[in-house]
Coordinates of C-alpha atoms in Angstrom, one line a residue:
Chain O
M1 CA -34.6 -28.2 14.8
T2 CA -31.0 -27.3 14.3
T3 CA -29.6 -28.3 10.9
T4 CA -26.6 -27.4 8.8
K5 CA -28.8 -24.7 7.2
S6 CA -29.3 -23.0 10.6
S7 CA -27.5 -19.7 11.2
A8 CA -24.7 -19.6 13.7
A9 CA -26.9 -17.4 15.9
E10 CA -29.6 -20.1 15.8
M11 CA -27.1 -22.8 16.6
A12 CA -25.9 -20.7 19.6
T13 CA -29.5 -20.4 20.9
A14 CA -30.0 -24.2 20.5
L15 CA -26.7 -24.9 22.3
A16 CA -27.6 -22.5 25.2
A17 CA -31.1 -24.1 25.4
G18 CA -29.5 -27.5 25.6
T19 CA -31.4 -28.9 22.6
T20 CA -28.2 -29.8 20.9
T21 CA -24.5 -30.2 21.8
S22 CA -21.3 -29.0 20.1
V23 CA -20.3 -32.6 19.5
E24 CA -23.6 -33.2 17.7
L25 CA -23.3 -30.0 15.7
T26 CA -19.7 -30.8 14.8
Q27 CA -20.6 -34.3 13.7
L28 CA -23.6 -33.0 11.7
H29 CA -21.2 -30.8 9.7
Y30 CA -18.7 -33.6 9.1
D31 CA -21.6 -35.7 7.8
R32 CA -22.6 -32.9 5.5
I33 CA -19.0 -32.5 4.3
A34 CA -18.8 -36.3 3.6
Q35 CA -21.9 -35.9 1.6
V36 CA -21.0 -33.0 -0.6
D37 CA -17.3 -32.1 -0.5
E38 CA -16.2 -34.6 -3.0
D39 CA -18.1 -32.4 -5.5
V40 CA -17.4 -29.0 -4.0
H41 CA -13.8 -29.5 -2.7
A42 CA -14.0 -26.6 -0.2
F43 CA -11.6 -28.3 2.2
L44 CA -7.9 -29.2 1.9
Y45 CA -7.7 -30.8 5.4
L46 CA -10.2 -31.9 8.0
D47 CA -9.1 -32.0 11.6
K48 CA -11.8 -34.3 12.9
E49 CA -10.0 -35.4 16.0
G50 CA -9.0 -31.9 17.1
A51 CA -12.4 -30.5 16.4
L52 CA -14.4 -33.1 18.2
E53 CA -12.1 -32.9 21.1
Q54 CA -12.6 -29.1 21.2
A55 CA -16.4 -29.5 20.9
A56 CA -16.4 -32.0 23.8
A57 CA -14.5 -29.6 25.9
V58 CA -17.0 -26.8 25.2
D59 CA -19.9 -29.1 26.0
A60 CA -18.2 -30.0 29.3
K61 CA -17.7 -26.4 30.2
R62 CA -21.4 -25.7 29.4
Q63 CA -22.5 -28.6 31.5
S64 CA -20.5 -27.3 34.5
G65 CA -22.3 -23.9 34.2
E66 CA -19.2 -22.0 33.0
E67 CA -20.0 -18.7 31.2
L68 CA -19.3 -19.1 27.5
G69 CA -19.0 -16.6 24.6
P70 CA -21.8 -16.3 22.0
L71 CA -20.1 -18.6 19.5
A72 CA -18.8 -21.3 21.8
G73 CA -19.3 -24.7 20.3
I74 CA -20.1 -23.4 16.8
P75 CA -18.2 -25.0 13.9
L76 CA -16.0 -22.9 11.5
A77 CA -14.0 -23.4 8.4
L78 CA -10.5 -21.8 8.4
K79 CA -8.8 -20.5 5.3
D80 CA -5.5 -22.3 4.8
V81 CA -3.6 -19.1 4.8
L82 CA -3.7 -19.0 8.6
A83 CA -1.3 -20.9 10.8
Q84 CA -2.9 -23.5 13.1
K85 CA -0.6 -25.3 15.4
G86 CA 0.0 -28.9 14.4
V87 CA -2.5 -28.8 11.5
P88 CA -1.2 -28.9 7.9
T89 CA -1.1 -25.3 6.5
T90 CA -0.3 -25.1 2.8
C91 CA -1.6 -21.7 1.7
G92 CA -2.7 -23.6 -1.4
S93 CA 0.9 -24.1 -2.4
K94 CA 3.2 -27.1 -3.0
M95 CA 5.9 -25.0 -1.3
L96 CA 4.4 -25.7 2.1
E97 CA 3.1 -29.2 1.5
G98 CA 3.3 -31.2 4.7
W99 CA 4.1 -28.1 6.9
R100 CA 2.6 -28.2 10.3
P101 CA 3.0 -24.8 12.0
P102 CA 4.5 -24.8 15.5
Y103 CA 2.2 -21.9 16.6
D104 CA -1.3 -20.5 16.2
A105 CA -2.1 -17.3 14.4
T106 CA -3.7 -14.7 16.7
V107 CA -7.0 -15.2 14.9
V108 CA -6.8 -18.9 15.6
T109 CA -5.9 -18.3 19.3
R110 CA -9.0 -16.0 19.6
L111 CA -11.3 -18.5 17.9
K112 CA -10.1 -21.3 20.3
E113 CA -10.5 -19.0 23.3
A114 CA -14.0 -18.3 22.2
G115 CA -14.8 -22.0 22.0
V116 CA -15.3 -21.9 18.2
V117 CA -14.7 -25.4 16.7
I118 CA -12.3 -25.4 13.8
L119 CA -13.5 -28.1 11.3
G120 CA -10.6 -27.9 8.9
K121 CA -8.6 -25.8 6.4
T122 CA -10.2 -24.4 3.2
N123 CA -8.9 -24.3 -0.3
M124 CA -7.6 -21.1 -1.8
D125 CA -5.6 -19.6 -4.7
E126 CA -1.9 -20.2 -4.1
F127 CA -0.7 -17.7 -1.5
A128 CA -4.1 -15.9 -1.9
M129 CA -3.2 -14.8 -5.5
G130 CA -6.3 -15.1 -7.7
S131 CA -10.0 -14.6 -8.1
S132 CA -11.2 -18.1 -8.8
T133 CA -9.4 -20.6 -6.5
E134 CA -8.1 -22.2 -9.8
N135 CA -4.6 -21.2 -8.8
S136 CA -4.6 -23.7 -5.9
A137 CA -1.9 -26.3 -6.2
Y138 CA -4.5 -28.8 -5.0
G139 CA -7.2 -28.4 -7.6
P140 CA -10.1 -25.9 -7.9
T141 CA -13.1 -25.5 -5.6
H142 CA -16.5 -25.7 -7.3
N143 CA -19.3 -23.2 -6.8
P144 CA -22.2 -24.9 -5.0
W145 CA -24.6 -23.0 -7.3
D146 CA -23.2 -24.6 -10.4
L147 CA -20.3 -27.1 -10.0
T148 CA -18.9 -26.1 -13.4
R149 CA -18.3 -22.5 -12.1
I150 CA -15.7 -20.8 -9.9
P151 CA -16.5 -20.0 -6.3
G152 CA -14.4 -16.8 -6.5
G153 CA -11.0 -16.3 -5.0
S154 CA -8.8 -16.4 -3.3
G155 CA -11.1 -17.5 -0.5
G156 CA -13.2 -19.8 -2.7
G157 CA -13.0 -22.7 -0.3
S158 CA -14.4 -20.7 2.7
A159 CA -17.2 -19.2 0.7
A160 CA -18.2 -22.5 -0.9
A161 CA -18.1 -24.3 2.5
L162 CA -20.8 -21.8 3.7
A163 CA -22.9 -21.9 0.5
A164 CA -22.8 -25.8 0.6
F165 CA -23.8 -25.8 4.3
E166 CA -20.5 -27.5 5.3
A167 CA -19.9 -24.8 7.9
P168 CA -22.0 -21.9 9.3
L169 CA -18.9 -19.7 9.7
A170 CA -15.6 -19.3 8.0
I171 CA -12.5 -17.1 8.1
G172 CA -11.2 -15.4 5.0
T173 CA -8.4 -12.9 4.1
D174 CA -8.8 -10.0 1.7
T175 CA -5.9 -8.3 -0.1
G176 CA -7.9 -7.1 -3.1
G177 CA -11.3 -8.7 -2.6
S178 CA -10.5 -12.3 -1.6
I179 CA -13.3 -12.3 1.1
R180 CA -15.9 -10.1 -0.7
Q181 CA -15.8 -11.4 -4.3
P182 CA -16.2 -15.1 -3.3
A183 CA -19.1 -14.0 -1.0
A184 CA -20.6 -12.2 -4.0
V185 CA -20.5 -15.2 -6.4
T186 CA -21.7 -17.8 -3.8
G187 CA -24.6 -15.8 -2.3
T188 CA -22.9 -15.5 1.1
V189 CA -21.7 -12.6 3.4
G190 CA -18.1 -11.6 3.6
V191 CA -16.5 -8.7 5.5
K192 CA -13.1 -7.1 5.1
P193 CA -12.6 -5.1 8.3
T194 CA -10.7 -1.9 8.5
Y195 CA -7.0 -2.5 7.9
G196 CA -5.4 -3.2 11.3
G197 CA -8.7 -4.2 12.8
V198 CA -7.8 -7.9 12.9
S199 CA -4.3 -9.1 13.7
R200 CA -2.1 -10.4 10.9
Y201 CA 0.1 -12.4 13.2
G202 CA 0.2 -15.9 11.8
L203 CA -1.4 -14.9 8.5
I204 CA 1.0 -16.0 5.7
A205 CA 1.8 -12.6 4.1
F206 CA 1.1 -11.8 0.5
S207 CA 0.9 -8.0 0.5
S208 CA 1.4 -6.7 4.0
S209 CA 0.0 -3.2 3.5
L210 CA -3.2 -4.7 2.0
D211 CA -3.8 -8.1 3.7
Q212 CA -6.6 -8.3 6.2
A213 CA -8.4 -11.3 7.8
G214 CA -12.2 -11.1 8.3
P215 CA -15.4 -13.0 8.9
C216 CA -17.4 -15.0 6.3
A217 CA -21.0 -16.2 7.1
R218 CA -24.4 -16.7 5.6
T219 CA -26.0 -13.8 7.5
V220 CA -24.8 -10.3 8.5
L221 CA -25.4 -10.9 12.2
D222 CA -23.3 -14.1 12.1
A223 CA -20.5 -12.2 10.4
A224 CA -20.8 -9.5 13.1
L225 CA -20.6 -12.1 15.9
L226 CA -17.5 -13.6 14.4
H227 CA -16.0 -10.2 13.7
E228 CA -16.1 -9.4 17.4
V229 CA -14.4 -12.6 18.3
I230 CA -11.4 -12.1 16.0
A231 CA -11.0 -8.3 16.1
G232 CA -9.0 -6.1 18.5
H233 CA -5.5 -5.0 19.2
D234 CA -2.6 -7.5 19.2
E235 CA 0.9 -6.5 20.2
R236 CA 2.3 -9.2 18.0
D237 CA 1.2 -7.2 14.9
S238 CA 2.8 -3.8 14.8
T239 CA 0.1 -2.5 12.3
S240 CA -2.7 -3.6 14.6
I241 CA -4.9 -0.7 15.6
N242 CA -4.9 0.0 19.4
A243 CA -8.5 1.2 19.8
P244 CA -11.8 -0.3 20.8
V245 CA -13.4 -2.6 18.3
P246 CA -16.4 -1.0 16.6
Q247 CA -19.7 -2.4 18.0
V248 CA -20.7 -4.4 15.0
V249 CA -23.1 -6.8 16.6
K250 CA -25.2 -4.0 18.0
A251 CA -25.0 -2.3 14.6
A252 CA -26.1 -5.4 12.7
K253 CA -29.2 -5.7 15.0
K254 CA -30.3 -2.0 14.5
L255 CA -32.3 -2.6 11.3
D256 CA -32.6 1.1 10.8
V257 CA -31.1 3.4 8.1
K258 CA -33.5 6.3 8.4
G259 CA -31.8 9.5 7.4
M260 CA -28.5 7.8 6.5
K261 CA -26.8 8.9 3.4
I262 CA -25.7 6.2 1.0
G263 CA -23.1 7.2 -1.6
V264 CA -23.4 5.4 -4.9
V265 CA -20.0 5.4 -6.6
K266 CA -20.4 6.6 -10.2
E267 CA -17.3 4.9 -11.4
L268 CA -18.3 1.4 -10.2
Q269 CA -21.2 0.7 -12.5
G270 CA -21.8 0.8 -16.3
E271 CA -19.2 -0.5 -18.7
G272 CA -17.8 -3.9 -17.8
F273 CA -20.7 -4.7 -15.4
Q274 CA -23.1 -7.5 -16.3
A275 CA -26.7 -6.2 -16.8
G276 CA -28.2 -8.6 -14.2
V277 CA -25.5 -7.5 -11.7
L278 CA -26.6 -3.8 -12.2
D279 CA -30.3 -4.7 -12.0
R280 CA -29.9 -6.5 -8.7
F281 CA -27.7 -3.7 -7.4
H282 CA -30.5 -1.3 -8.1
D283 CA -33.0 -3.5 -6.3
G284 CA -30.7 -3.2 -3.3
L285 CA -30.6 0.6 -3.7
D286 CA -34.4 0.7 -3.9
A287 CA -34.7 -1.4 -0.7
L288 CA -32.5 1.0 1.1
V289 CA -34.5 4.0 -0.1
S290 CA -37.7 2.2 1.0
A291 CA -36.1 1.8 4.4
G292 CA -35.6 5.5 4.7
A293 CA -32.1 6.1 3.5
E294 CA -31.1 8.8 1.1
L295 CA -29.0 8.1 -2.0
V296 CA -26.3 10.5 -3.2
E297 CA -24.1 10.0 -6.2
V298 CA -20.4 10.4 -5.5
S299 CA -17.6 10.5 -7.9
C300 CA -14.2 8.8 -7.2
P301 CA -12.3 9.6 -10.5
T302 CA -9.0 7.9 -9.4
F303 CA -10.8 4.5 -9.1
D304 CA -10.1 4.0 -12.8
Y305 CA -6.5 3.7 -11.9
A306 CA -6.9 1.6 -8.8
L307 CA -6.5 -1.8 -10.5
A308 CA -3.3 -0.7 -12.3
A309 CA -1.8 0.6 -9.0
Y310 CA -2.8 -2.6 -7.2
Y311 CA -1.1 -4.8 -9.7
L312 CA 2.1 -2.9 -9.0
I313 CA 1.9 -2.6 -5.2
A314 CA 0.6 -6.1 -4.4
P315 CA 3.2 -7.9 -6.7
S316 CA 6.0 -5.6 -5.3
E317 CA 5.2 -6.5 -1.7
C318 CA 4.7 -10.2 -2.7
S319 CA 8.1 -10.4 -4.3
S320 CA 9.6 -9.3 -1.0
N321 CA 7.3 -11.3 1.3
L322 CA 7.7 -14.5 -0.7
A323 CA 11.5 -14.3 -0.5
R324 CA 11.1 -16.1 2.8
F325 CA 10.3 -19.3 1.0
D326 CA 14.0 -20.2 0.5
S327 CA 13.9 -24.0 1.4
M328 CA 16.2 -23.4 4.3
R329 CA 13.9 -23.3 7.4
Y330 CA 10.5 -24.8 6.4
G331 CA 8.7 -25.9 3.4
I332 CA 9.9 -28.2 0.7
R333 CA 13.6 -28.5 -0.5
V334 CA 14.3 -29.6 -4.0
G335 CA 17.6 -30.8 -5.5
D336 CA 19.8 -30.9 -2.5
N337 CA 22.3 -33.6 -3.6
G338 CA 25.1 -32.6 -1.4
E339 CA 26.9 -30.9 -4.3
R340 CA 24.6 -28.0 -5.3
S341 CA 25.0 -24.6 -3.5
A342 CA 22.3 -23.1 -1.3
E343 CA 21.5 -20.7 -4.1
E344 CA 21.0 -23.5 -6.7
V345 CA 18.8 -25.5 -4.3
M346 CA 16.8 -22.3 -3.6
K347 CA 16.2 -21.7 -7.3
L348 CA 15.2 -25.3 -8.0
T349 CA 12.9 -25.3 -5.0
R350 CA 11.2 -22.0 -6.0
H351 CA 10.8 -23.3 -9.6
K352 CA 9.0 -26.4 -8.3
G353 CA 7.2 -25.0 -5.3
F354 CA 5.5 -21.9 -6.9
G355 CA 2.8 -22.1 -9.5
P356 CA 2.5 -19.8 -12.6
E357 CA 0.5 -17.0 -11.0
V358 CA 2.8 -16.7 -8.1
K359 CA 5.9 -16.6 -10.4
R360 CA 4.2 -14.1 -12.6
R361 CA 3.6 -11.7 -9.6
I362 CA 7.1 -12.2 -8.1
I363 CA 8.7 -11.3 -11.5
L364 CA 6.4 -8.4 -12.0
G365 CA 7.1 -7.1 -8.5
T366 CA 10.8 -7.6 -8.9
Y367 CA 10.7 -5.5 -12.0
A368 CA 8.6 -2.8 -10.4
L369 CA 11.0 -2.5 -7.6
S370 CA 14.2 -2.7 -9.6
S371 CA 16.5 0.2 -10.0
G372 CA 15.6 2.4 -12.9
Y373 CA 12.0 1.4 -12.9
Y374 CA 11.1 2.0 -9.2
D375 CA 9.9 5.6 -9.6
A376 CA 7.9 5.0 -12.8
Y377 CA 6.1 1.9 -11.5
Y378 CA 6.1 1.4 -7.7
G379 CA 6.5 5.1 -6.9
S380 CA 3.7 6.1 -9.2
A381 CA 1.4 3.4 -7.8
Q382 CA 2.0 4.8 -4.3
K383 CA 0.9 8.2 -5.5
V384 CA -2.2 6.7 -6.9
R385 CA -2.8 5.3 -3.5
T386 CA -2.8 8.8 -2.0
L387 CA -5.2 10.0 -4.7
L388 CA -7.5 7.0 -3.9
M389 CA -7.5 8.0 -0.2
R390 CA -8.4 11.5 -1.2
D391 CA -11.3 10.3 -3.3
F392 CA -12.6 8.3 -0.4
A393 CA -12.2 11.2 2.0
N394 CA -14.2 13.4 -0.4
A395 CA -16.9 10.8 -0.8
F396 CA -17.3 10.1 2.9
A397 CA -17.7 13.8 3.4
Q398 CA -21.0 13.5 1.4
A399 CA -22.2 10.1 2.6
D400 CA -22.1 7.8 5.6
V401 CA -21.3 4.7 3.6
L402 CA -20.5 4.0 -0.1
V403 CA -22.0 1.2 -2.2
S404 CA -21.4 -0.6 -5.5
P405 CA -21.8 -4.0 -7.0
T406 CA -19.1 -6.3 -5.4
A407 CA -18.0 -7.9 -8.6
P408 CA -18.6 -7.0 -12.2
T409 CA -20.1 -10.4 -13.2
T410 CA -21.6 -13.5 -11.6
A411 CA -19.5 -16.7 -11.3
F412 CA -17.8 -17.6 -14.6
K413 CA -16.9 -21.1 -15.8
I414 CA -13.9 -22.9 -14.4
G415 CA -11.2 -22.6 -17.0
E416 CA -12.8 -19.6 -18.8
Q417 CA -10.3 -16.9 -17.7
V418 CA -7.3 -19.0 -16.6
D419 CA -5.1 -18.1 -19.6
D420 CA -5.9 -14.4 -19.5
P421 CA -4.4 -12.8 -16.4
L422 CA -5.6 -9.3 -17.3
A423 CA -9.2 -10.5 -17.6
M424 CA -8.9 -12.3 -14.3
Y425 CA -7.6 -9.2 -12.6
L426 CA -10.7 -7.2 -13.7
N427 CA -12.9 -9.3 -11.3
D428 CA -11.5 -7.2 -8.4
I429 CA -12.1 -3.8 -10.0
A430 CA -14.7 -2.8 -7.4
T431 CA -13.1 -4.4 -4.3
I432 CA -9.5 -3.2 -4.7
P433 CA -10.0 0.5 -3.8
V434 CA -11.1 -0.5 -0.3
N435 CA -7.9 -2.3 0.4
M436 CA -5.8 0.5 -1.1
A437 CA -7.3 2.9 1.4
G438 CA -7.4 0.5 4.3
I439 CA -11.2 1.1 4.9
G440 CA -13.9 -1.5 5.7
G441 CA -15.9 -3.4 3.0
M442 CA -18.8 -5.9 3.1
S443 CA -20.5 -8.0 0.5
L444 CA -24.0 -9.4 0.9
P445 CA -26.3 -11.1 -1.6
C446 CA -28.8 -8.8 -3.3
G447 CA -30.5 -11.3 -5.6
L448 CA -30.0 -13.5 -8.7
A449 CA -29.0 -12.2 -12.1
Q450 CA -31.7 -12.8 -14.6
E451 CA -29.3 -14.0 -17.3
D452 CA -28.0 -17.0 -15.4
G453 CA -29.8 -17.3 -12.1
L454 CA -26.5 -16.8 -10.2
P455 CA -26.0 -14.7 -7.1
V456 CA -25.0 -11.0 -7.1
G457 CA -23.1 -9.3 -4.4
F458 CA -23.9 -5.8 -3.0
Q459 CA -20.8 -4.0 -1.6
I460 CA -21.0 -1.6 1.3
M461 CA -17.9 0.5 2.2
S462 CA -17.4 2.3 5.5
P463 CA -14.8 4.7 6.7
A464 CA -11.8 3.4 8.6
M465 CA -12.8 2.1 12.1
R466 CA -16.4 2.7 11.4
D467 CA -17.1 -0.9 10.5
D468 CA -20.3 -0.6 12.5
L469 CA -21.8 1.5 9.7
M470 CA -21.5 -1.2 7.0
Y471 CA -23.0 -3.7 9.4
Q472 CA -25.9 -1.3 10.2
V473 CA -26.7 -0.8 6.5
G474 CA -26.0 -4.5 5.6
G475 CA -28.3 -5.8 8.3
T476 CA -31.1 -3.5 7.3
L477 CA -30.7 -4.4 3.6
E478 CA -30.6 -8.1 4.3
A479 CA -33.8 -7.9 6.4
A480 CA -35.6 -5.9 3.7
L481 CA -34.5 -8.3 0.9
L482 CA -35.4 -11.4 3.0
A483 CA -38.9 -9.9 3.6
K484 CA -39.3 -9.4 -0.2
W485 CA -37.9 -12.9 -1.1
G486 CA -39.6 -14.8 1.7
A487 CA -36.7 -17.2 2.1
P488 CA -32.9 -17.0 2.2
I489 CA -31.2 -16.8 -1.2
L490 CA -29.3 -20.0 -0.6
D491 CA -32.6 -22.0 -0.6
K492 CA -32.6 -21.3 -4.3
A493 CA -29.2 -22.9 -5.0
P494 CA -30.2 -25.7 -7.3
V495 CA -27.4 -28.2 -6.9
L496 CA -26.9 -28.8 -3.2
A497 CA -29.7 -27.2 -1.3
A498 CA -32.0 -30.2 -2.2
R499 CA -29.5 -32.8 -0.8
Chain A
M1 CA 8.3 -2.4 -29.3
S2 CA 8.4 -4.7 -26.2
A3 CA 8.9 -3.0 -22.9
I4 CA 10.6 -6.2 -21.6
S5 CA 12.6 -8.8 -23.4
R6 CA 13.2 -12.5 -22.7
D7 CA 16.7 -11.7 -21.4
D8 CA 15.1 -9.1 -19.0
V9 CA 12.8 -11.8 -17.6
A10 CA 15.8 -14.2 -17.3
H11 CA 17.6 -11.5 -15.3
L12 CA 14.6 -10.9 -13.0
A13 CA 14.2 -14.6 -12.5
K14 CA 17.8 -14.8 -11.4
L15 CA 17.3 -11.9 -9.0
A16 CA 14.2 -13.6 -7.6
R17 CA 16.0 -17.0 -7.3
I18 CA 13.6 -18.9 -9.5
S19 CA 14.9 -21.4 -12.1
M20 CA 12.9 -21.1 -15.3
S21 CA 12.7 -23.2 -18.4
D22 CA 13.1 -21.6 -21.9
A23 CA 9.3 -22.1 -22.5
E24 CA 8.5 -20.4 -19.2
L25 CA 10.8 -17.4 -20.0
D26 CA 9.2 -17.0 -23.5
H27 CA 5.7 -17.2 -22.1
L28 CA 6.3 -14.8 -19.2
A29 CA 8.1 -12.2 -21.4
Q30 CA 4.9 -12.0 -23.5
E31 CA 2.6 -11.8 -20.5
M32 CA 4.8 -9.2 -18.7
D33 CA 4.7 -7.0 -21.8
L34 CA 0.9 -7.1 -21.7
I35 CA 0.6 -6.6 -18.0
L36 CA 3.2 -3.7 -17.9
G37 CA 1.4 -2.1 -20.8
A38 CA -1.8 -2.1 -18.7
V39 CA -0.4 -1.0 -15.4
A40 CA 1.9 1.8 -16.8
R41 CA -1.1 4.1 -16.9
V42 CA -0.6 4.9 -13.2
Q43 CA 2.0 7.4 -14.6
E44 CA -0.8 9.4 -16.1
V45 CA -2.0 10.7 -12.7
A46 CA 1.1 10.4 -10.6
A47 CA 2.0 14.1 -10.6
S48 CA 5.1 15.3 -8.9
D49 CA 3.2 17.2 -6.2
V50 CA 1.4 14.1 -5.0
P51 CA 3.0 12.5 -2.0
P52 CA 3.3 8.6 -2.0
T53 CA 1.4 6.4 0.4
S54 CA 3.1 3.2 1.5
H55 CA 0.6 2.2 4.1
P56 CA -3.1 2.9 4.8
I57 CA -2.7 3.9 8.4
P58 CA 0.1 6.1 9.8
V59 CA 2.4 3.8 11.7
N60 CA 5.2 5.0 13.8
N61 CA 7.8 2.9 15.5
V62 CA 5.9 0.3 17.6
V63 CA 7.9 -1.1 20.4
R64 CA 7.1 -3.5 23.3
Q65 CA 8.5 -3.9 26.8
D66 CA 11.9 -5.5 26.7
V67 CA 11.0 -8.5 28.9
V68 CA 11.7 -12.2 28.5
R69 CA 8.6 -14.1 27.4
P70 CA 7.9 -17.7 26.5
S71 CA 8.7 -18.6 22.9
L72 CA 9.2 -21.6 20.7
T73 CA 11.6 -24.3 21.9
P74 CA 14.5 -25.2 19.5
Q75 CA 12.6 -28.5 18.7
E76 CA 9.4 -26.5 17.7
A77 CA 11.4 -24.0 15.7
L78 CA 13.1 -26.7 13.8
S79 CA 10.0 -28.9 13.4
G80 CA 9.4 -27.8 9.8
A81 CA 13.1 -27.7 8.7
P82 CA 13.9 -29.7 5.6
A83 CA 17.2 -30.8 7.3
Q84 CA 18.6 -30.2 10.8
S85 CA 21.7 -31.0 12.8
E86 CA 22.7 -30.3 16.4
D87 CA 19.7 -28.0 17.0
R88 CA 20.4 -26.0 13.9
F89 CA 19.0 -25.6 10.4
K90 CA 21.2 -27.6 8.1
V91 CA 21.6 -25.9 4.7
P92 CA 23.5 -26.6 1.5
Q93 CA 26.9 -25.1 1.1
I94 CA 26.8 -21.4 0.9
L95 CA 30.4 -20.4 -0.1
G96 CA 31.2 -23.2 -2.6
E97 CA 34.0 -25.8 -2.5
E98 CA 37.2 -25.1 -0.8

């Protein structure tokens, strides 16, 4: 029987066999959302009318014998950073409250063309800046494993929706870990494709040289199916890679890592990493060795500087990108009394429209780019980026993929780090190098930490445009761990799984 | 010694076109000092012979065919405007009073 706990692949099989319809599936998920989202707060907006209409259209096509894609009729949760025509899109900010985009992001166009049913928009840290979803102007999202804890960020809403069985698929975006870290702390799967692998057209920009949209799911195969729907060249994004999409579905189904070399990054373990995180990470390594892979230790000495470089590059690009929120063409406008100048209105609007973390990063970026400091800060950070890419090139010469824990700790308590930006930034220490180099990264669950019973994420990194390799290793590891556990990890989530 | 003063933050806020209260400026000056102290370590490894990287993939000029294609109507483009007039964005005065 198809339930909200089924995987997207299982739902697709049921749809093809005619044992359920897309309208039924969609309604089933709205029922689940009605049951749990008051507690979880994964969604900012539900587009019931649009989704049910789309589901009915897919059912009609199926009835008439039309050939449909593998995810046609499957519901999905969309991170509120992506423009969807006519549907409120806030990016977690008061700045865009009430804005309804006049166009679809390319990712949204591709989802619609594939017949994927978009249930609604998910909560996120304002303008994707944060690691806990506490920076949302619309209140935090709660981790389905423990409602007093954070679901990660910035894509906490998308990850929580999956973990609470409110959607089988979701879209996230990842600038420094915003897909992978939420996946890690919610026991779900999240993939940051190679930079340029998925179009950024219609993705509200935070840091353009780092931002990348990607698939979120509960299984590696589901993520791969979604990956192939959204990936591929788009002439509307000048940084989109014009090359064939790596065959990630085929790779996810291989279930074989014999003879593959797995590089364990020396710098991404040890100090600062929770004991239970390291223990589960080593369980994952053991499973890969049992499956026939070979472990090699690799050293990436510049990783120690990646976080510092990221917190110069990302704020610099953000200070430039967010200049577009000027109260003139869209978004809110504050204090326009007919007497104030455009500049005064702009300053009042940006004071009111942006939250503390966004302001902090705009000011930091403005400083790093200002005359007299540019070379010392932004310029130096760009050099670190070169060194990081050299570290990766060197490591990938010794190994097919690299691995590490995704995040240094399990989910922390809501409010615990909110007043300490530097502590908050450390959550992304293992995910940031991937964005800086533009390569692929995946997080999948590798067990529960013994200290707190919360999920731990296993990160797999693959060379640029070899996203298939992380799916191959991820699919194999997932199957090995499932055989060991006997049931999916989310069955152990105490709060919501029983409902 | 602080790397950045309250007046520096006020200047940056002016450049970034964000009004800030005195309390916000005080708080941000303290935070900026801490954050800049932490990120300044990039200078330790940024040797002069290391070329900078601005972008993870080498991108050259990307152009498309110069052909007319469908785009947003004026009504669609103006649909999110805080104020509009005669198919245009209506904005507060830019040059000040006569």
